[in-house]
Amino acid sequence: MALIALGLNHLCAPVALRERAAFTPDATAGALADLIAQPGVREAAILSTCNRTELYCNVESGAEGSPFDWLHRHRQLHGANIEEFLYRHHDSDAVRHLFRVATGLESMVLGEPQILGQVKDAYTLARNARALDAPLERLFQNTFAVAKRVRSDTRIGANTVSVAFTAVRLAERVFTDLAEACVLLIGAGETIELAARHLTEAKVRRLIVANRTLDNAQALAGRFGGYAIALTDLEKHLAEADIVISSTASREPVLSRSMVAAAIAARRHKPMFLVDIAVPRDIEAEVARLPDVFLYTIDDLREVIDENLRSRQQAAEEAEAMIELSVEHFMAWWRALELHNPIASVRRSAEADRDEILARARTLLARGRNPEEALEFLAHSLTNKLLHAPSANLRAAALRGDAELLQAAEKLFETQPGPRKQPADPKPG
């Protein structure tokens, strides 16, 4: 068996490629079913966020390339030069990578807490899709424990900022006083909720929440004193917005160039600031070419985020040490699991011997032989068949003085040396 972590993220791949590789939650269950049906793939989980798409797989030896082939084919990445951007980790490196991801060490915002929830969501999707067995189940449980320990025992989460907070902070640079701005939030997920909270704290003048499901938009807007609209009404309200922050799970853009151009014209070319933190992108890239429009994607937020990086570097070093120890513990369990593999082959061999001899005993009965004779044949032949190889190997071990193997055999078969025969008491003279 081999553990594989395969993926691409904001550190190595542009947003245009990340959006092609991304999976929506609704599509993940079907994707997992298809992935574990691939030759040699025993278990799998898919983690897909705005910053990364990753596959975690347990595969048979020789099938290490199956997850890559599947991703390339399933996401139709032909001609994308994906090899240039993809990373692959095996066994302990795969374990280490997942631990680092869950603790926020691989995030754009070092130590950001949302990623752990996203890893838990990926685990839940895989479990519900019956794509997990004992090895990956244990890996994810260890991951959650490591992330919890790192967050409680270090200051990795101190002074951290979310992508949503970074988007709001960037907006503040453009609009010095958010109390004079109207903000349109597109989506109703966790990132948009965090943005709404930060905007409310900044006392934004007006908040509009647009979502495909109006009930969800109303629930979110109600918590922050905003106004809810359906996504189908976006064009009617777009011109009202000074700032647009979008994060949906849509596979297609929700804001087109023509929609934004019409809104800018209606605003008499009053500037509009847009932040697209969705992957795939919610706002067409051509929007950036429009005059009086300032469009930022998630990759553009790095400069703002880096300002808050230094304060958490020491905590990150402490987290790395804790992760290394946890990797060692998991790999010790993994290696022990590998050692247990002979059980399956021993059982298969014994069952094959049993079936062969049982068939021969039934043949004897069919030929009219005495049932007692058939039973004796079955018991005698099966005993000899099962004990032949162990007996031969133990005799050879005794001849070469291999005490370790002989002692292991006693423990394995739960045998004890036979009692010594005591000499008879001398008869009275």
Coordinates of C-alpha atoms in Angstrom, one line a residue:
M1 CA 0.0 0.0 0.0
A2 CA 1.0 3.6 -0.5
L3 CA -0.4 6.9 0.7
I4 CA -0.6 9.6 -1.9
A5 CA -1.3 13.3 -1.6
L6 CA -1.7 15.0 -5.0
G7 CA -2.8 18.5 -5.8
L8 CA -2.1 22.1 -6.6
N9 CA -2.6 25.3 -4.6
H10 CA -2.1 29.1 -4.5
L11 CA 1.7 28.7 -3.9
C12 CA 2.3 26.9 -7.2
A13 CA -0.6 27.3 -9.6
P14 CA -2.5 30.4 -11.0
V15 CA -6.1 30.9 -10.2
A16 CA -7.0 30.1 -13.9
L17 CA -5.7 26.5 -13.4
R18 CA -7.1 26.1 -9.9
E19 CA -10.6 26.9 -11.0
R20 CA -10.4 24.2 -13.7
A21 CA -9.3 21.6 -11.1
A22 CA -11.8 22.6 -8.4
F23 CA -14.7 20.5 -7.2
T24 CA -18.0 21.8 -5.9
P25 CA -19.4 20.0 -2.8
D26 CA -22.3 18.7 -4.8
A27 CA -20.0 17.1 -7.4
T28 CA -17.6 15.6 -4.9
A29 CA -19.6 12.5 -3.9
G30 CA -19.9 11.4 -7.6
A31 CA -16.2 12.2 -8.2
L32 CA -15.2 10.1 -5.2
A33 CA -17.2 7.1 -6.4
D34 CA -15.4 7.3 -9.7
L35 CA -12.0 7.8 -8.1
I36 CA -12.2 4.7 -5.9
A37 CA -13.4 2.7 -8.8
Q38 CA -10.0 3.3 -10.5
P39 CA -7.5 0.4 -10.6
G40 CA -5.6 0.1 -7.4
V41 CA -7.3 3.0 -5.6
R42 CA -8.5 1.7 -2.2
E43 CA -9.6 4.9 -0.5
A44 CA -9.8 8.6 -1.3
A45 CA -10.8 12.0 -0.1
I46 CA -11.0 15.3 -2.1
L47 CA -10.2 18.6 -0.5
S48 CA -11.2 21.5 -2.7
T49 CA -11.2 25.2 -1.5
C50 CA -10.5 28.5 -3.1
N51 CA -6.8 28.0 -2.6
R52 CA -6.3 24.3 -3.4
T53 CA -7.5 21.1 -4.9
E54 CA -6.0 18.0 -3.3
L55 CA -6.5 14.2 -3.5
Y56 CA -5.6 12.0 -0.6
C57 CA -5.5 8.3 -1.6
N58 CA -4.5 4.9 -0.3
V59 CA -3.4 2.9 -3.3
E60 CA -2.0 -0.5 -4.0
S61 CA 1.7 -0.8 -4.9
G62 CA 2.2 0.0 -8.6
A63 CA -1.0 2.1 -8.8
E64 CA 0.7 5.4 -7.6
G65 CA -0.1 7.1 -10.9
S66 CA -3.8 6.3 -10.9
P67 CA -4.9 9.4 -8.9
F68 CA -3.0 11.7 -11.3
D69 CA -4.4 10.0 -14.4
W70 CA -7.9 10.3 -13.0
L71 CA -7.6 14.0 -12.0
H72 CA -6.2 14.8 -15.5
R73 CA -9.1 13.0 -17.2
H74 CA -11.9 13.9 -14.8
R75 CA -11.2 17.6 -14.7
Q76 CA -10.3 17.7 -18.4
L77 CA -6.9 19.2 -17.9
H78 CA -5.6 18.4 -21.3
G79 CA -3.2 21.0 -22.6
A80 CA -2.9 22.7 -19.1
N81 CA 0.7 21.6 -18.5
I82 CA -0.5 20.5 -15.1
E83 CA 2.7 18.6 -14.4
E84 CA 4.4 22.0 -14.1
F85 CA 2.2 23.0 -11.2
L86 CA 1.2 19.8 -9.5
Y87 CA 2.8 18.4 -6.3
R88 CA 2.8 14.8 -5.2
H89 CA 3.7 13.5 -1.8
H90 CA 4.1 9.8 -0.8
D91 CA 3.7 8.1 2.6
S92 CA 5.2 10.1 5.4
D93 CA 5.4 13.2 3.2
A94 CA 1.7 12.8 2.4
V95 CA 0.9 12.6 6.1
R96 CA 3.0 15.6 6.9
H97 CA 1.4 17.6 4.1
L98 CA -2.1 16.9 5.4
F99 CA -1.1 17.9 8.9
R100 CA 0.4 21.1 7.6
V101 CA -2.7 21.9 5.6
A102 CA -5.1 21.3 8.5
T103 CA -3.0 23.5 10.9
G104 CA -2.9 26.4 8.4
L105 CA 0.9 26.1 7.6
E106 CA 0.1 25.8 3.9
S107 CA -2.5 28.5 3.9
M108 CA -2.2 31.9 2.2
V109 CA -3.0 33.4 5.6
L110 CA -0.5 31.5 7.9
G111 CA -2.5 29.7 10.7
E112 CA -5.9 30.7 9.4
P113 CA -8.6 28.7 11.2
Q114 CA -11.1 28.1 8.4
I115 CA -9.0 25.5 6.7
L116 CA -9.5 23.0 9.5
G117 CA -13.3 23.2 9.0
Q118 CA -12.8 22.6 5.2
V119 CA -10.6 19.5 5.9
K120 CA -13.4 18.2 8.2
D121 CA -15.9 18.9 5.5
A122 CA -13.8 16.9 3.0
Y123 CA -13.6 14.0 5.5
T124 CA -17.3 14.0 6.0
L125 CA -18.0 14.0 2.2
A126 CA -15.6 11.1 1.8
R127 CA -17.1 9.2 4.7
N128 CA -20.6 9.7 3.5
A129 CA -19.5 8.5 0.0
R130 CA -18.1 5.3 1.6
A131 CA -14.7 6.2 0.2
L132 CA -12.8 5.7 3.4
D133 CA -11.5 2.6 5.2
A134 CA -9.4 2.2 8.3
P135 CA -6.1 3.8 7.1
L136 CA -7.5 7.1 5.8
E137 CA -10.1 7.2 8.6
R138 CA -7.2 7.0 11.1
L139 CA -5.2 9.6 9.2
F140 CA -8.0 12.1 9.3
Q141 CA -8.7 11.5 13.0
N142 CA -5.0 12.1 13.7
T143 CA -5.0 15.2 11.6
F144 CA -7.9 16.7 13.6
A145 CA -6.0 15.9 16.9
V146 CA -2.8 17.4 15.6
A147 CA -4.5 20.6 14.4
K148 CA -6.3 21.0 17.8
R149 CA -3.1 20.5 19.7
V150 CA -1.1 23.0 17.6
R151 CA -3.8 25.6 17.9
S152 CA -4.1 25.2 21.7
D153 CA -0.4 24.8 22.5
T154 CA 1.1 27.5 20.1
R155 CA 0.2 31.0 19.1
I156 CA -0.3 30.0 15.5
G157 CA -3.8 31.5 15.5
A158 CA -2.8 34.8 17.3
N159 CA -3.3 37.9 15.3
T160 CA -4.3 35.9 12.3
V161 CA -6.6 37.2 9.6
S162 CA -8.9 35.4 7.3
V163 CA -9.1 35.9 3.5
A164 CA -12.4 37.6 4.2
F165 CA -10.8 40.1 6.6
T166 CA -8.0 40.7 4.1
A167 CA -10.6 41.6 1.4
V168 CA -12.3 44.0 3.8
R169 CA -8.9 45.6 4.7
L170 CA -8.0 46.0 1.1
A171 CA -11.4 47.7 0.5
E172 CA -10.6 50.1 3.4
R173 CA -7.5 51.2 1.5
V174 CA -9.6 52.2 -1.5
F175 CA -12.5 53.6 0.5
T176 CA -10.9 55.3 3.5
D177 CA -14.3 55.5 5.3
L178 CA -16.4 52.4 4.8
A179 CA -19.2 54.2 6.6
E180 CA -19.9 55.9 3.3
A181 CA -19.8 52.8 1.2
C182 CA -22.5 50.4 -0.1
V183 CA -21.2 46.8 -0.2
L184 CA -22.6 44.0 -2.2
L185 CA -21.8 40.5 -0.9
I186 CA -22.4 37.6 -3.4
G187 CA -22.8 34.2 -1.7
A188 CA -23.8 33.1 1.7
G189 CA -21.1 30.7 2.9
E190 CA -18.6 31.0 5.7
T191 CA -16.2 33.4 3.9
I192 CA -19.0 35.8 3.0
E193 CA -20.4 35.6 6.6
L194 CA -16.9 36.5 7.9
A195 CA -16.8 39.4 5.5
A196 CA -20.2 40.6 6.6
R197 CA -19.1 40.5 10.3
H198 CA -15.9 42.6 9.5
L199 CA -17.9 45.1 7.4
T200 CA -20.5 45.5 10.2
E201 CA -17.7 46.2 12.7
A202 CA -16.4 48.8 10.2
K203 CA -19.9 50.4 10.3
V204 CA -20.4 50.1 6.5
R205 CA -23.3 52.3 5.3
R206 CA -25.3 49.7 3.5
L207 CA -25.0 45.9 3.1
I208 CA -26.6 43.9 0.3
V209 CA -26.4 40.1 0.3
A210 CA -27.1 38.2 -3.0
N211 CA -27.4 34.5 -3.1
R212 CA -28.9 31.8 -5.4
T213 CA -31.2 30.7 -2.5
L214 CA -33.0 33.8 -1.2
D215 CA -33.8 32.2 2.2
N216 CA -30.0 31.9 2.8
A217 CA -29.4 35.5 1.8
Q218 CA -32.2 36.7 4.0
A219 CA -30.9 34.7 7.0
L220 CA -27.4 36.1 6.6
A221 CA -28.5 39.7 5.8
G222 CA -30.8 39.6 8.9
R223 CA -28.0 38.8 11.2
F224 CA -26.0 41.9 10.1
G225 CA -28.7 44.4 9.3
G226 CA -28.4 44.0 5.5
Y227 CA -30.8 43.7 2.6
A228 CA -31.2 40.4 0.8
I229 CA -31.7 39.8 -3.0
A230 CA -31.8 36.8 -5.2
L231 CA -28.9 36.2 -7.6
T232 CA -31.3 36.7 -10.5
D233 CA -31.8 40.3 -9.3
L234 CA -28.1 41.1 -9.3
E235 CA -28.1 43.3 -12.4
K236 CA -30.9 45.5 -10.8
H237 CA -28.7 46.3 -7.8
L238 CA -25.2 46.1 -9.0
A239 CA -24.9 49.8 -9.8
E240 CA -25.7 50.6 -6.1
A241 CA -22.5 48.9 -5.0
D242 CA -19.2 50.7 -4.3
I243 CA -17.6 47.5 -3.2
V244 CA -18.4 43.9 -4.4
I245 CA -17.0 40.9 -2.6
S246 CA -17.9 37.6 -4.2
S247 CA -17.5 34.0 -3.0
T248 CA -19.8 31.4 -4.4
A249 CA -19.5 27.7 -5.4
S250 CA -20.7 28.5 -9.0
R251 CA -18.9 26.7 -11.8
E252 CA -19.6 29.7 -14.1
P253 CA -19.0 33.5 -13.5
V254 CA -22.0 35.3 -11.8
L255 CA -20.7 38.7 -12.9
S256 CA -20.0 39.2 -16.6
R257 CA -18.1 42.1 -18.3
S258 CA -21.4 43.4 -19.8
M259 CA -23.1 43.4 -16.4
V260 CA -20.3 45.4 -14.8
A261 CA -20.0 47.8 -17.8
A262 CA -23.7 48.6 -17.6
A263 CA -23.4 49.2 -13.8
I264 CA -20.4 51.5 -14.3
A265 CA -22.4 53.5 -16.9
A266 CA -25.4 53.7 -14.5
R267 CA -23.0 55.0 -11.8
R268 CA -21.8 57.7 -14.2
H269 CA -18.3 56.1 -14.0
K270 CA -18.0 56.4 -10.2
P271 CA -15.3 53.8 -9.4
M272 CA -16.3 50.3 -8.3
F273 CA -14.0 48.0 -6.3
L274 CA -14.5 44.2 -6.7
V275 CA -12.8 41.4 -4.8
D276 CA -13.3 37.9 -6.3
I277 CA -12.3 35.3 -3.6
A278 CA -14.0 32.4 -5.3
V279 CA -12.4 29.5 -7.2
P280 CA -13.6 29.0 -9.9
R281 CA -13.8 32.8 -10.3
D282 CA -17.2 34.5 -9.9
I283 CA -16.2 37.6 -11.9
E284 CA -15.1 37.4 -15.6
A285 CA -11.4 38.3 -15.9
E286 CA -12.3 40.8 -18.7
V287 CA -14.0 43.0 -16.1
A288 CA -10.5 44.1 -15.1
R289 CA -10.1 45.9 -18.4
L290 CA -13.1 48.2 -17.8
P291 CA -12.3 51.8 -16.9
D292 CA -13.1 52.9 -13.4
V293 CA -13.1 49.2 -12.2
F294 CA -10.6 47.8 -9.7
L295 CA -10.8 44.0 -9.7
Y296 CA -8.8 41.9 -7.3
T297 CA -8.7 38.1 -7.3
I298 CA -7.7 35.9 -4.4
D299 CA -4.1 35.8 -5.6
D300 CA -3.9 39.6 -5.4
L301 CA -4.5 39.5 -1.6
R302 CA -1.0 38.1 -0.9
E303 CA 0.6 41.5 -0.4
V304 CA -1.9 42.5 2.3
I305 CA -1.6 39.1 4.0
D306 CA 2.2 39.1 4.1
E307 CA 2.1 42.1 6.4
N308 CA 0.7 39.9 9.2
L309 CA 3.1 37.0 8.6
R310 CA 6.1 37.7 10.8
S311 CA 4.2 37.7 14.1
R312 CA 3.3 34.0 13.6
Q313 CA 6.7 32.6 12.3
Q314 CA 7.9 31.5 15.7
A315 CA 4.6 29.7 16.4
A316 CA 4.9 28.0 12.9
E317 CA 8.3 26.6 13.9
E318 CA 6.8 25.2 17.1
A319 CA 4.0 23.7 15.1
E320 CA 6.4 22.1 12.6
A321 CA 8.1 20.3 15.5
M322 CA 4.8 19.0 16.8
I323 CA 3.8 17.8 13.3
E324 CA 7.1 15.9 12.9
L325 CA 6.5 13.9 16.1
S326 CA 2.9 13.2 15.0
V327 CA 4.1 12.0 11.6
E328 CA 6.5 9.6 13.2
H329 CA 3.6 8.2 15.4
F330 CA 1.3 7.7 12.4
M331 CA 3.9 6.1 10.3
A332 CA 4.8 3.7 13.1
W333 CA 1.1 2.6 13.0
W334 CA 1.1 2.5 9.2
R335 CA 4.2 0.3 9.1
A336 CA 2.6 -2.1 11.7
L337 CA -0.4 -2.2 9.5
E338 CA 1.8 -3.2 6.6
L339 CA 3.2 -6.1 8.7
H340 CA -0.3 -7.4 9.3
N341 CA -0.9 -7.8 5.6
P342 CA 0.3 -11.5 5.6
I343 CA -2.9 -12.3 7.6
A344 CA -5.0 -11.8 4.5
S345 CA -2.7 -14.0 2.3
V346 CA -2.5 -16.7 5.0
R347 CA -6.3 -16.8 5.3
R348 CA -6.7 -16.9 1.6
S349 CA -4.3 -19.8 1.3
A350 CA -6.0 -21.7 4.2
E351 CA -9.4 -21.2 2.7
A352 CA -8.2 -22.4 -0.7
D353 CA -6.8 -25.6 0.9
R354 CA -10.0 -26.1 2.8
D355 CA -12.1 -25.8 -0.3
E356 CA -9.9 -28.2 -2.3
I357 CA -10.0 -30.9 0.4
L358 CA -13.7 -30.4 1.1
A359 CA -14.4 -31.0 -2.6
R360 CA -12.4 -34.2 -2.6
A361 CA -14.2 -35.4 0.5
R362 CA -17.5 -34.7 -1.2
T363 CA -16.3 -36.7 -4.2
L364 CA -15.6 -39.7 -1.9
L365 CA -19.2 -39.4 -0.6
A366 CA -20.6 -39.2 -4.1
R367 CA -18.8 -42.4 -5.0
G368 CA -20.5 -44.2 -2.1
R369 CA -17.6 -44.2 0.4
N370 CA -18.4 -44.5 4.1
P371 CA -19.1 -41.0 5.6
E372 CA -16.8 -41.9 8.5
E373 CA -14.0 -42.6 6.1
A374 CA -14.7 -39.3 4.2
L375 CA -14.6 -37.4 7.5
E376 CA -11.3 -39.0 8.5
F377 CA -9.8 -38.2 5.1
L378 CA -11.0 -34.5 5.5
A379 CA -9.5 -34.1 9.0
H380 CA -6.3 -35.8 8.2
S381 CA -5.7 -34.1 4.8
L382 CA -6.6 -30.7 6.0
T383 CA -4.3 -30.9 9.1
N384 CA -1.4 -32.1 7.0
K385 CA -2.0 -29.4 4.3
L386 CA -2.2 -26.5 6.9
L387 CA 0.8 -27.7 8.9
H388 CA 3.1 -28.8 6.2
A389 CA 4.9 -25.5 5.5
P390 CA 5.1 -24.3 9.1
S391 CA 6.4 -27.8 10.2
A392 CA 9.1 -27.9 7.5
N393 CA 10.2 -24.3 8.3
L394 CA 10.3 -25.0 12.1
R395 CA 12.4 -28.2 11.5
A396 CA 14.8 -26.2 9.5
A397 CA 14.9 -23.5 12.2
A398 CA 15.7 -26.1 14.9
L399 CA 18.5 -27.6 12.8
R400 CA 20.2 -24.2 12.4
G401 CA 19.5 -23.2 16.0
D402 CA 17.2 -20.3 15.2
A403 CA 15.8 -19.9 18.8
E404 CA 14.1 -16.5 17.9
L405 CA 11.9 -18.1 15.2
L406 CA 11.1 -21.1 17.5
Q407 CA 10.0 -18.8 20.3
A408 CA 7.9 -16.7 17.9
A409 CA 6.2 -19.9 16.7
E410 CA 5.3 -20.8 20.3
K411 CA 3.8 -17.4 20.8
L412 CA 2.1 -17.4 17.4
F413 CA 0.5 -20.8 17.8
E414 CA 0.1 -20.4 21.6
T415 CA 1.9 -23.7 22.3
Q416 CA 3.9 -24.6 25.3
P417 CA 6.8 -27.1 25.6
G418 CA 5.4 -30.5 26.7
P419 CA 5.9 -31.3 30.4
R420 CA 8.9 -33.4 31.2
K421 CA 8.2 -37.0 32.2
Q422 CA 9.1 -37.3 35.9
P423 CA 11.1 -40.4 37.0
A424 CA 9.1 -42.9 38.9
D425 CA 9.6 -43.1 42.7
P426 CA 12.0 -45.8 43.7
K427 CA 10.3 -48.9 45.1
P428 CA 11.0 -49.5 48.7
G429 CA 13.6 -52.1 49.2

